[in-house]
């Protein structure tokens, strides 16, 4: 009997990525919600290096870092693959997942916490450039993974759902339908996907939480 | 049928380029090395192959470009499977990828922060952070010969080139890695004895001179 556990946090796009991958593959798991303001002994023991969620535990073996965990899930449960089989296409998927993580999400995070208007303006322009690049990668497909969602779509989950809530709360207009129609269409498809829907945190709860946190000087757990 | 024309757009001092060259050498593959003038003028091929980052390394396999050294090394391992660079089980691979991610996020930036810092306090702070990173890696290595065990592999390949930049940090920070992390130091020497590594990784004295020039260029006192 396989034992799969996931240490996560309801609001974290990173832990939701892992839930999405497990659900896409039909893998049953025990979810253990973490209180990140008071990190559990379990979390500190399982992820001593970063002390973060998500942590996947499979038959007693622990793994951290969401994109690393996604690769493990794809290798261990090969049905409904999230990475292409062709090595070159697989490499490109990894490249785009990394781009999303570092440039898109990284840029968005800086914008969310930037208090200086001039600097924020510069960051927004940089982020727009990144979104334009990302949009180009859809190449007329429904998802980055083609007809079905793949690793790149999963990696882009923050953009797919969380960003909309952040924009609502902050009043920022980063990814709008007139500026990024193709990306917005992808966002629509993403949140409507039958399995993705199951992993999205409730919108009103997310809205309230962002409202509380974005007013603060920095992110606190 | 693939012609197997392998090209790397390269800079001799870049630890990220060194990673790719070591991986190719481990696989016994012939390739063409094209030096880029990163400060004088990047080639058209570099700018068109890597429009997003405009950085080296770029690896071209029969003219198909790949960017980001970790992505490239994984691709090389999957395309030419012997000898294997990544371990054989999904769990061990997840551990290797975790450490690859840690090294990518922390190692080069923390060592560079030392020679980029101005003022004693800043240098001391940077040094402290760097040594913390080294101790984490030393912990991961444990009593093993290499990061995955008995065989030189993926994590070693990603980390060893960055160690050629340590001498510069030691000189500007006035400390010795060997005194702080003797086990890691032994691992460095062990890797540098390998022919595939020794042929690719330059003398740290040359990197030190390169860093002196970089500091002048960046206007660091």
CSV table of C-alpha atoms in Angstrom, one decimal:
chain,number,residue,atom,x,y,z
A,1,UNK,CA,0.0,0.0,0.0
A,2,UNK,CA,1.5,3.3,-1.1
A,3,UNK,CA,1.6,6.0,1.5
A,4,UNK,CA,1.6,9.5,0.1
A,5,UNK,CA,1.4,12.6,2.3
A,6,UNK,CA,1.6,16.3,1.5
A,7,UNK,CA,2.5,19.0,3.9
A,8,UNK,CA,1.0,22.2,2.5
A,9,UNK,CA,-0.7,25.5,3.1
A,10,UNK,CA,-4.1,26.4,1.7
A,11,UNK,CA,-2.9,29.7,0.3
A,12,UNK,CA,0.4,28.6,-1.2
A,13,UNK,CA,0.5,28.2,-5.0
A,14,UNK,CA,3.6,26.0,-4.5
A,15,UNK,CA,1.8,23.4,-2.5
A,16,UNK,CA,-1.3,23.6,-4.7
A,17,UNK,CA,1.0,22.7,-7.7
A,18,UNK,CA,1.8,19.4,-6.0
A,19,UNK,CA,-1.9,18.7,-5.2
A,20,UNK,CA,-2.7,19.4,-8.9
A,21,UNK,CA,-0.1,17.0,-10.2
A,22,UNK,CA,-1.2,14.3,-7.7
A,23,UNK,CA,-4.9,14.7,-8.7
A,24,UNK,CA,-4.1,14.7,-12.4
A,25,UNK,CA,-2.5,11.3,-11.9
A,26,UNK,CA,-5.3,10.0,-9.7
A,27,UNK,CA,-2.8,9.5,-6.8
A,28,UNK,CA,-4.5,9.4,-3.3
A,29,UNK,CA,-2.7,11.3,-0.6
A,30,UNK,CA,-3.1,12.5,3.0
A,31,UNK,CA,-3.0,16.3,3.2
A,32,UNK,CA,-1.6,17.9,6.3
A,33,UNK,CA,-2.2,21.6,6.6
A,34,UNK,CA,0.6,23.6,8.0
A,35,UNK,CA,0.5,26.6,10.2
A,36,UNK,CA,3.4,28.6,8.8
A,37,UNK,CA,3.3,31.2,11.6
A,38,UNK,CA,4.1,28.3,14.0
A,39,UNK,CA,6.0,25.8,12.0
A,40,UNK,CA,5.5,22.2,13.1
A,41,UNK,CA,8.3,19.9,14.2
A,42,UNK,CA,7.3,17.7,11.3
A,43,UNK,CA,7.9,20.4,8.8
A,44,UNK,CA,11.2,21.5,10.3
A,45,UNK,CA,12.3,17.8,10.4
A,46,UNK,CA,11.2,17.1,6.8
A,47,UNK,CA,12.5,20.3,5.2
A,48,UNK,CA,15.4,21.5,7.5
A,49,UNK,CA,17.1,23.5,4.6
A,50,UNK,CA,14.2,25.7,3.6
A,51,UNK,CA,11.6,25.1,6.3
A,52,UNK,CA,8.9,25.6,3.7
A,53,UNK,CA,5.9,23.9,2.1
A,54,UNK,CA,5.3,21.8,0.1
A,55,UNK,CA,6.9,18.7,1.3
A,56,UNK,CA,5.9,15.4,-0.3
A,57,UNK,CA,6.3,12.2,1.7
A,58,UNK,CA,6.2,9.0,-0.3
A,59,UNK,CA,6.6,5.7,1.7
A,60,UNK,CA,8.5,7.6,4.4
A,61,UNK,CA,10.8,9.4,1.9
A,62,UNK,CA,10.7,13.2,2.0
A,63,UNK,CA,11.0,15.7,-0.9
A,64,UNK,CA,10.9,19.5,-1.1
A,65,UNK,CA,10.7,22.2,-3.8
A,66,UNK,CA,7.6,22.1,-5.8
A,67,UNK,CA,9.1,21.8,-9.3
A,68,UNK,CA,11.5,19.0,-8.0
A,69,UNK,CA,8.4,17.3,-6.6
A,70,UNK,CA,6.5,17.6,-9.9
A,71,UNK,CA,9.4,15.8,-11.7
A,72,UNK,CA,9.3,13.0,-9.0
A,73,UNK,CA,5.6,12.6,-9.4
A,74,UNK,CA,5.8,12.4,-13.2
A,75,UNK,CA,8.5,9.7,-13.0
A,76,UNK,CA,6.8,7.7,-10.3
A,77,UNK,CA,3.3,7.8,-11.7
A,78,UNK,CA,3.8,8.0,-15.5
A,79,UNK,CA,0.1,8.0,-16.4
A,80,UNK,CA,-1.2,11.4,-17.7
A,81,UNK,CA,2.3,12.7,-18.2
A,82,UNK,CA,3.0,16.4,-17.3
A,83,UNK,CA,6.3,16.5,-19.0
A,84,UNK,CA,6.9,15.7,-22.7
A,85,UNK,CA,8.7,12.4,-23.5
A,86,UNK,CA,11.0,13.9,-26.2
A,87,UNK,CA,14.2,15.1,-24.5
A,88,UNK,CA,14.3,18.4,-26.4
A,89,UNK,CA,10.7,19.3,-25.6
A,90,UNK,CA,11.2,18.2,-22.0
A,91,UNK,CA,14.2,20.5,-21.8
A,92,UNK,CA,12.1,23.4,-23.2
A,93,UNK,CA,9.3,22.7,-20.7
A,94,UNK,CA,11.8,22.8,-17.8
A,95,UNK,CA,13.2,26.1,-19.3
A,96,UNK,CA,9.8,27.7,-19.3
A,97,UNK,CA,8.9,26.5,-15.8
A,98,UNK,CA,12.1,28.1,-14.6
A,99,UNK,CA,11.4,31.3,-16.5
A,100,UNK,CA,7.9,31.5,-14.9
A,101,UNK,CA,9.4,30.9,-11.5
A,102,UNK,CA,12.3,33.3,-11.7
A,103,UNK,CA,11.2,36.0,-14.0
A,104,UNK,CA,7.4,36.1,-13.9
A,105,UNK,CA,6.6,35.0,-10.3
A,106,UNK,CA,9.8,36.6,-9.1
A,107,UNK,CA,8.9,39.9,-10.8
A,108,UNK,CA,5.3,39.8,-9.5
A,109,UNK,CA,6.5,39.2,-6.0
A,110,UNK,CA,8.8,42.2,-6.1
A,111,UNK,CA,6.0,44.4,-7.5
A,112,UNK,CA,3.6,43.3,-4.7
A,113,UNK,CA,6.0,44.5,-2.0
A,114,UNK,CA,7.6,47.5,-3.8
A,115,UNK,CA,6.6,50.8,-2.0
A,116,UNK,CA,8.5,53.1,-4.3
A,117,UNK,CA,6.3,54.2,-7.2
A,118,UNK,CA,9.1,54.8,-9.7
A,119,UNK,CA,10.7,51.5,-9.0
A,120,UNK,CA,7.4,49.8,-9.2
A,121,UNK,CA,6.8,51.4,-12.6
A,122,UNK,CA,10.0,50.0,-13.8
A,123,UNK,CA,9.3,46.5,-12.4
A,124,UNK,CA,5.8,46.5,-14.0
A,125,UNK,CA,7.4,47.3,-17.4
A,126,UNK,CA,9.8,44.4,-16.9
A,127,UNK,CA,7.0,42.1,-15.8
A,128,UNK,CA,4.9,43.1,-18.9
A,129,UNK,CA,7.8,42.1,-21.1
A,130,UNK,CA,8.0,38.7,-19.4
A,131,UNK,CA,4.2,38.2,-19.8
A,132,UNK,CA,4.5,39.1,-23.5
A,133,UNK,CA,7.2,36.5,-23.8
A,134,UNK,CA,5.2,33.9,-22.0
A,135,UNK,CA,2.1,34.6,-24.1
A,136,UNK,CA,4.2,33.9,-27.2
A,137,UNK,CA,4.9,30.4,-25.9
A,138,UNK,CA,1.2,29.4,-26.0
A,139,UNK,CA,1.5,29.2,-29.8
A,140,UNK,CA,-2.2,29.0,-30.4
A,141,UNK,CA,-2.6,26.0,-28.0
A,142,UNK,CA,-5.2,25.7,-25.3
A,143,UNK,CA,-2.5,25.1,-22.7
A,144,UNK,CA,1.3,25.4,-22.5
A,145,UNK,CA,1.3,21.6,-22.5
A,146,UNK,CA,-0.8,21.5,-25.7
A,147,UNK,CA,-4.3,20.1,-25.5
A,148,UNK,CA,-3.8,19.1,-21.9
A,149,UNK,CA,-2.2,20.9,-19.0
A,150,UNK,CA,1.5,20.1,-18.3
A,151,UNK,CA,4.3,21.1,-16.0
A,152,UNK,CA,4.5,24.7,-17.5
A,153,UNK,CA,0.8,25.3,-16.9
A,154,UNK,CA,1.1,24.0,-13.3
A,155,UNK,CA,4.2,26.2,-12.8
A,156,UNK,CA,2.2,29.2,-14.0
A,157,UNK,CA,-0.6,28.6,-11.5
A,158,UNK,CA,0.0,31.8,-9.6
A,159,UNK,CA,-0.5,33.7,-12.9
A,160,UNK,CA,-3.5,31.6,-13.7
A,161,UNK,CA,-5.5,32.3,-10.5
A,162,UNK,CA,-3.7,34.1,-7.7
A,163,UNK,CA,-2.7,37.1,-9.8
A,164,UNK,CA,-6.3,37.9,-10.6
A,165,UNK,CA,-7.0,38.2,-6.8
A,166,UNK,CA,-3.9,40.3,-6.2
A,167,UNK,CA,-4.9,42.7,-9.0
A,168,UNK,CA,-8.4,43.0,-7.5
A,169,UNK,CA,-7.0,43.7,-4.0
A,170,UNK,CA,-4.3,46.1,-5.1
A,171,UNK,CA,-6.0,47.8,-8.0
A,172,UNK,CA,-2.9,47.0,-10.2
A,173,UNK,CA,-3.6,46.3,-13.8
A,174,UNK,CA,-0.8,44.0,-14.9
A,175,UNK,CA,-2.4,41.3,-17.0
A,176,UNK,CA,-5.6,42.7,-18.5
A,177,UNK,CA,-7.7,41.4,-21.4
A,178,UNK,CA,-6.9,44.2,-23.7
A,179,UNK,CA,-3.2,44.0,-23.1
A,180,UNK,CA,-2.8,40.3,-22.9
A,181,UNK,CA,-5.8,38.6,-24.6
A,182,UNK,CA,-4.0,35.3,-25.3
A,183,UNK,CA,-2.7,35.0,-21.8
A,184,UNK,CA,-6.1,35.8,-20.3
A,185,UNK,CA,-7.7,33.2,-22.5
A,186,UNK,CA,-5.2,30.7,-21.1
A,187,UNK,CA,-6.1,31.8,-17.5
A,188,UNK,CA,-9.8,31.2,-18.3
A,189,UNK,CA,-9.1,27.7,-19.6
A,190,UNK,CA,-6.8,27.0,-16.6
A,191,UNK,CA,-9.3,27.9,-13.9
A,192,UNK,CA,-12.1,26.1,-15.7
A,193,UNK,CA,-10.1,22.8,-16.0
A,194,UNK,CA,-12.0,20.2,-14.1
A,195,UNK,CA,-9.0,19.0,-12.0
A,196,UNK,CA,-7.5,22.5,-11.5
A,197,UNK,CA,-10.8,23.7,-10.1
A,198,UNK,CA,-10.5,21.2,-7.3
A,199,UNK,CA,-7.2,22.6,-6.2
A,200,UNK,CA,-7.9,26.3,-6.2
A,201,UNK,CA,-8.2,28.0,-2.8
A,202,UNK,CA,-11.6,29.7,-2.2
A,203,UNK,CA,-11.6,33.1,-3.9
A,204,UNK,CA,-13.2,35.1,-1.1
A,205,UNK,CA,-10.8,33.7,1.5
A,206,UNK,CA,-7.8,34.4,-0.7
A,207,UNK,CA,-9.1,37.9,-1.3
A,208,UNK,CA,-9.4,38.6,2.4
A,209,UNK,CA,-6.0,37.2,3.1
A,210,UNK,CA,-4.3,39.3,0.5
A,211,UNK,CA,-6.1,42.4,1.6
A,212,UNK,CA,-4.8,41.8,5.1
A,213,UNK,CA,-1.2,41.1,4.0
A,214,UNK,CA,-0.6,43.5,1.2
A,215,UNK,CA,-1.2,46.5,3.5
A,216,UNK,CA,1.7,45.2,5.7
A,217,UNK,CA,5.3,46.2,5.1
A,218,UNK,CA,6.3,42.7,4.3
A,219,UNK,CA,5.0,39.2,4.0
A,220,UNK,CA,4.6,37.5,7.3
A,221,UNK,CA,3.5,34.0,8.1
B,1,UNK,CA,19.1,10.6,-38.1
B,2,UNK,CA,20.8,13.2,-35.9
B,3,UNK,CA,24.1,14.5,-37.3
B,4,UNK,CA,25.2,15.3,-33.7
B,5,UNK,CA,26.7,18.7,-34.3
B,6,UNK,CA,27.3,20.0,-30.8
B,7,UNK,CA,28.1,23.6,-30.2
B,8,UNK,CA,28.5,25.6,-27.0
B,9,UNK,CA,28.5,29.4,-26.9
B,10,UNK,CA,31.0,29.9,-24.2
B,11,UNK,CA,32.9,32.1,-21.9
B,12,UNK,CA,36.0,30.5,-20.3
B,13,UNK,CA,35.4,32.0,-16.9
B,14,UNK,CA,31.7,31.2,-16.7
B,15,UNK,CA,31.0,28.4,-14.2
B,16,UNK,CA,27.7,27.7,-16.0
B,17,UNK,CA,29.5,27.0,-19.3
B,18,UNK,CA,32.0,24.8,-17.4
B,19,UNK,CA,29.1,22.7,-16.2
B,20,UNK,CA,28.0,21.9,-19.8
B,21,UNK,CA,31.6,21.2,-20.9
B,22,UNK,CA,32.2,18.8,-18.0
B,23,UNK,CA,29.0,17.0,-18.8
B,24,UNK,CA,29.9,16.6,-22.5
B,25,UNK,CA,33.4,15.4,-21.5
B,26,UNK,CA,31.9,12.8,-19.1
B,27,UNK,CA,29.9,11.5,-22.0
B,28,UNK,CA,32.9,11.5,-24.3
B,29,UNK,CA,31.2,13.8,-26.8
B,30,UNK,CA,33.0,16.0,-29.3
B,31,UNK,CA,31.8,19.6,-29.5
B,32,UNK,CA,32.7,23.0,-30.9
B,33,UNK,CA,33.4,25.7,-28.4
B,34,UNK,CA,32.7,29.2,-29.6
B,35,UNK,CA,34.0,32.0,-27.4
B,36,UNK,CA,31.6,34.9,-26.8
B,37,UNK,CA,32.8,38.4,-26.1
B,38,UNK,CA,30.3,39.2,-23.4
B,39,UNK,CA,31.5,42.7,-22.8
B,40,UNK,CA,32.6,43.7,-26.3
B,41,UNK,CA,29.7,42.4,-28.3
B,42,UNK,CA,27.6,39.3,-28.1
B,43,UNK,CA,27.3,37.3,-31.3
B,44,UNK,CA,24.1,37.3,-33.4
B,45,UNK,CA,23.8,33.6,-32.8
B,46,UNK,CA,23.8,34.2,-29.0
B,47,UNK,CA,21.2,36.9,-29.2
B,48,UNK,CA,18.9,34.9,-31.5
B,49,UNK,CA,19.4,31.6,-29.6
B,50,UNK,CA,18.9,33.1,-26.2
B,51,UNK,CA,16.7,36.2,-26.7
B,52,UNK,CA,15.2,36.0,-23.2
B,53,UNK,CA,18.4,36.1,-21.1
B,54,UNK,CA,21.1,36.8,-23.7
B,55,UNK,CA,23.5,34.7,-21.7
B,56,UNK,CA,26.0,31.9,-22.0
B,57,UNK,CA,26.0,29.0,-22.1
B,58,UNK,CA,23.8,28.2,-25.1
B,59,UNK,CA,24.0,24.6,-26.3
B,60,UNK,CA,23.1,23.8,-29.8
B,61,UNK,CA,22.4,20.3,-30.8
B,62,UNK,CA,22.1,20.1,-34.6
B,63,UNK,CA,21.3,23.9,-34.5
B,64,UNK,CA,18.5,23.4,-31.9
B,65,UNK,CA,19.3,25.8,-29.1
B,66,UNK,CA,19.0,25.2,-25.4
B,67,UNK,CA,19.6,27.7,-22.6
B,68,UNK,CA,20.1,27.5,-18.8
B,69,UNK,CA,23.0,25.3,-17.7
B,70,UNK,CA,21.0,23.0,-15.4
B,71,UNK,CA,18.4,22.4,-18.2
B,72,UNK,CA,21.3,21.7,-20.6
B,73,UNK,CA,23.1,19.2,-18.4
B,74,UNK,CA,19.8,17.3,-17.8
B,75,UNK,CA,19.2,17.2,-21.5
B,76,UNK,CA,22.7,15.9,-22.2
B,77,UNK,CA,22.2,13.2,-19.6
B,78,UNK,CA,18.9,12.1,-21.1
B,79,UNK,CA,20.0,12.3,-24.8
B,80,UNK,CA,23.3,10.4,-24.2
B,81,UNK,CA,22.4,8.1,-21.3
B,82,UNK,CA,25.9,6.5,-20.6
B,83,UNK,CA,27.5,7.0,-18.3
B,84,UNK,CA,24.6,8.3,-16.2
B,85,UNK,CA,25.0,11.6,-14.5
B,86,UNK,CA,21.8,11.5,-12.5
B,87,UNK,CA,21.1,8.6,-10.1
B,88,UNK,CA,18.8,5.8,-11.2
B,89,UNK,CA,15.9,5.9,-8.8
B,90,UNK,CA,13.2,8.7,-8.8
B,91,UNK,CA,13.8,9.4,-5.1
B,92,UNK,CA,17.6,9.8,-5.5
B,93,UNK,CA,17.0,12.0,-8.6
B,94,UNK,CA,14.6,14.2,-6.5
B,95,UNK,CA,17.4,14.6,-4.0
B,96,UNK,CA,19.9,15.5,-6.7
B,97,UNK,CA,17.5,18.0,-8.2
B,98,UNK,CA,16.8,19.5,-4.8
B,99,UNK,CA,20.5,20.1,-4.3
B,100,UNK,CA,20.9,21.4,-7.9
B,101,UNK,CA,18.2,23.9,-7.1
B,102,UNK,CA,19.9,24.9,-3.8
B,103,UNK,CA,23.2,25.4,-5.6
B,104,UNK,CA,21.6,27.4,-8.3
B,105,UNK,CA,19.8,29.7,-5.9
B,106,UNK,CA,22.6,30.2,-3.4
B,107,UNK,CA,26.2,29.2,-4.3
B,108,UNK,CA,27.4,31.6,-7.0
B,109,UNK,CA,25.5,34.6,-5.7
B,110,UNK,CA,26.8,34.1,-2.1
B,111,UNK,CA,30.4,33.8,-3.2
B,112,UNK,CA,30.2,36.8,-5.6
B,113,UNK,CA,28.6,38.9,-2.9
B,114,UNK,CA,31.9,38.9,-1.0
B,115,UNK,CA,34.0,40.5,-3.8
B,116,UNK,CA,31.1,42.8,-4.7
B,117,UNK,CA,30.8,44.1,-1.2
B,118,UNK,CA,32.4,47.4,-0.2
B,119,UNK,CA,33.2,48.2,3.4
B,120,UNK,CA,34.3,45.8,6.1
B,121,UNK,CA,30.8,45.2,7.5
B,122,UNK,CA,29.4,44.3,4.1
B,123,UNK,CA,32.2,42.0,3.4
B,124,UNK,CA,31.9,40.3,6.8
B,125,UNK,CA,28.1,39.9,6.3
B,126,UNK,CA,28.6,38.4,2.9
B,127,UNK,CA,31.3,36.1,4.1
B,128,UNK,CA,29.0,34.8,6.9
B,129,UNK,CA,26.2,34.0,4.5
B,130,UNK,CA,28.6,32.3,2.1
B,131,UNK,CA,30.0,30.1,4.8
B,132,UNK,CA,26.5,29.1,6.0
B,133,UNK,CA,25.7,28.0,2.4
B,134,UNK,CA,29.0,26.0,2.3
B,135,UNK,CA,28.1,24.3,5.6
B,136,UNK,CA,24.7,23.3,4.3
B,137,UNK,CA,26.4,21.7,1.3
B,138,UNK,CA,29.0,20.1,3.5
B,139,UNK,CA,26.1,18.6,5.5
B,140,UNK,CA,24.5,17.3,2.3
B,141,UNK,CA,27.8,15.7,1.2
B,142,UNK,CA,28.3,14.0,4.6
B,143,UNK,CA,30.8,11.2,4.6
B,144,UNK,CA,30.2,10.4,0.9
B,145,UNK,CA,32.9,10.8,-1.8
B,146,UNK,CA,30.5,12.7,-4.1
B,147,UNK,CA,27.1,14.1,-3.5
B,148,UNK,CA,25.2,11.0,-4.8
B,149,UNK,CA,27.6,8.5,-3.3
B,150,UNK,CA,30.5,6.7,-4.9
B,151,UNK,CA,30.2,8.1,-8.4
B,152,UNK,CA,30.9,11.7,-9.6
B,153,UNK,CA,27.6,13.0,-11.0
B,154,UNK,CA,25.0,15.7,-11.6
B,155,UNK,CA,25.3,17.7,-8.4
B,156,UNK,CA,29.1,17.5,-8.4
B,157,UNK,CA,29.1,18.8,-12.0
B,158,UNK,CA,26.8,21.7,-11.1
B,159,UNK,CA,28.8,22.7,-8.1
B,160,UNK,CA,32.5,22.2,-8.9
B,161,UNK,CA,32.9,25.0,-11.5
B,162,UNK,CA,31.7,27.6,-9.0
B,163,UNK,CA,34.5,26.5,-6.6
B,164,UNK,CA,37.0,28.0,-9.1
B,165,UNK,CA,35.6,31.4,-8.0
B,166,UNK,CA,36.2,30.7,-4.3
B,167,UNK,CA,39.8,31.9,-4.3
B,168,UNK,CA,38.7,35.4,-5.4
B,169,UNK,CA,36.2,35.5,-2.5
B,170,UNK,CA,38.9,34.2,-0.1
B,171,UNK,CA,41.3,37.0,-1.1
B,172,UNK,CA,38.7,39.8,-0.8
B,173,UNK,CA,37.1,38.3,2.3
B,174,UNK,CA,40.4,37.3,4.0
B,175,UNK,CA,39.4,33.7,4.9
B,176,UNK,CA,40.0,30.2,3.7
B,177,UNK,CA,37.3,27.7,2.6
B,178,UNK,CA,39.5,24.9,3.8
B,179,UNK,CA,39.5,26.2,7.4
B,180,UNK,CA,35.8,26.7,7.4
B,181,UNK,CA,34.7,23.5,5.6
B,182,UNK,CA,37.5,20.9,5.5
B,183,UNK,CA,35.3,18.1,4.1
B,184,UNK,CA,34.0,20.2,1.3
B,185,UNK,CA,37.5,21.2,0.6
B,186,UNK,CA,38.5,17.6,0.2
B,187,UNK,CA,35.6,17.0,-2.1
B,188,UNK,CA,36.8,20.0,-4.2
B,189,UNK,CA,40.3,18.5,-4.5
B,190,UNK,CA,38.8,15.1,-5.4
B,191,UNK,CA,36.7,16.5,-8.2
B,192,UNK,CA,39.6,18.6,-9.5
B,193,UNK,CA,41.7,15.4,-9.9
B,194,UNK,CA,39.2,14.1,-12.5
B,195,UNK,CA,40.5,14.6,-16.0
B,196,UNK,CA,37.1,15.8,-17.3
B,197,UNK,CA,37.0,18.5,-14.6
B,198,UNK,CA,40.7,19.5,-14.7
B,199,UNK,CA,40.6,20.1,-18.5
B,200,UNK,CA,37.6,22.5,-18.2
B,201,UNK,CA,37.9,24.3,-14.9
B,202,UNK,CA,40.5,27.1,-15.1
B,203,UNK,CA,43.2,27.9,-12.4
B,204,UNK,CA,41.4,29.9,-9.7
B,205,UNK,CA,44.3,32.5,-9.9
B,206,UNK,CA,43.0,33.3,-13.4
B,207,UNK,CA,39.5,33.7,-12.1
B,208,UNK,CA,40.8,36.0,-9.4
B,209,UNK,CA,42.4,38.2,-12.1
B,210,UNK,CA,39.1,38.1,-14.0
B,211,UNK,CA,37.3,39.2,-10.8
B,212,UNK,CA,39.7,42.1,-10.3
B,213,UNK,CA,38.8,43.3,-13.8
B,214,UNK,CA,35.1,42.8,-13.1
B,215,UNK,CA,35.4,44.9,-9.9
B,216,UNK,CA,37.0,47.7,-11.9
B,217,UNK,CA,34.3,47.5,-14.5
B,218,UNK,CA,31.5,47.6,-11.9
B,219,UNK,CA,33.3,50.5,-10.1
B,220,UNK,CA,33.8,48.6,-6.9
B,221,UNK,CA,36.6,50.1,-4.8
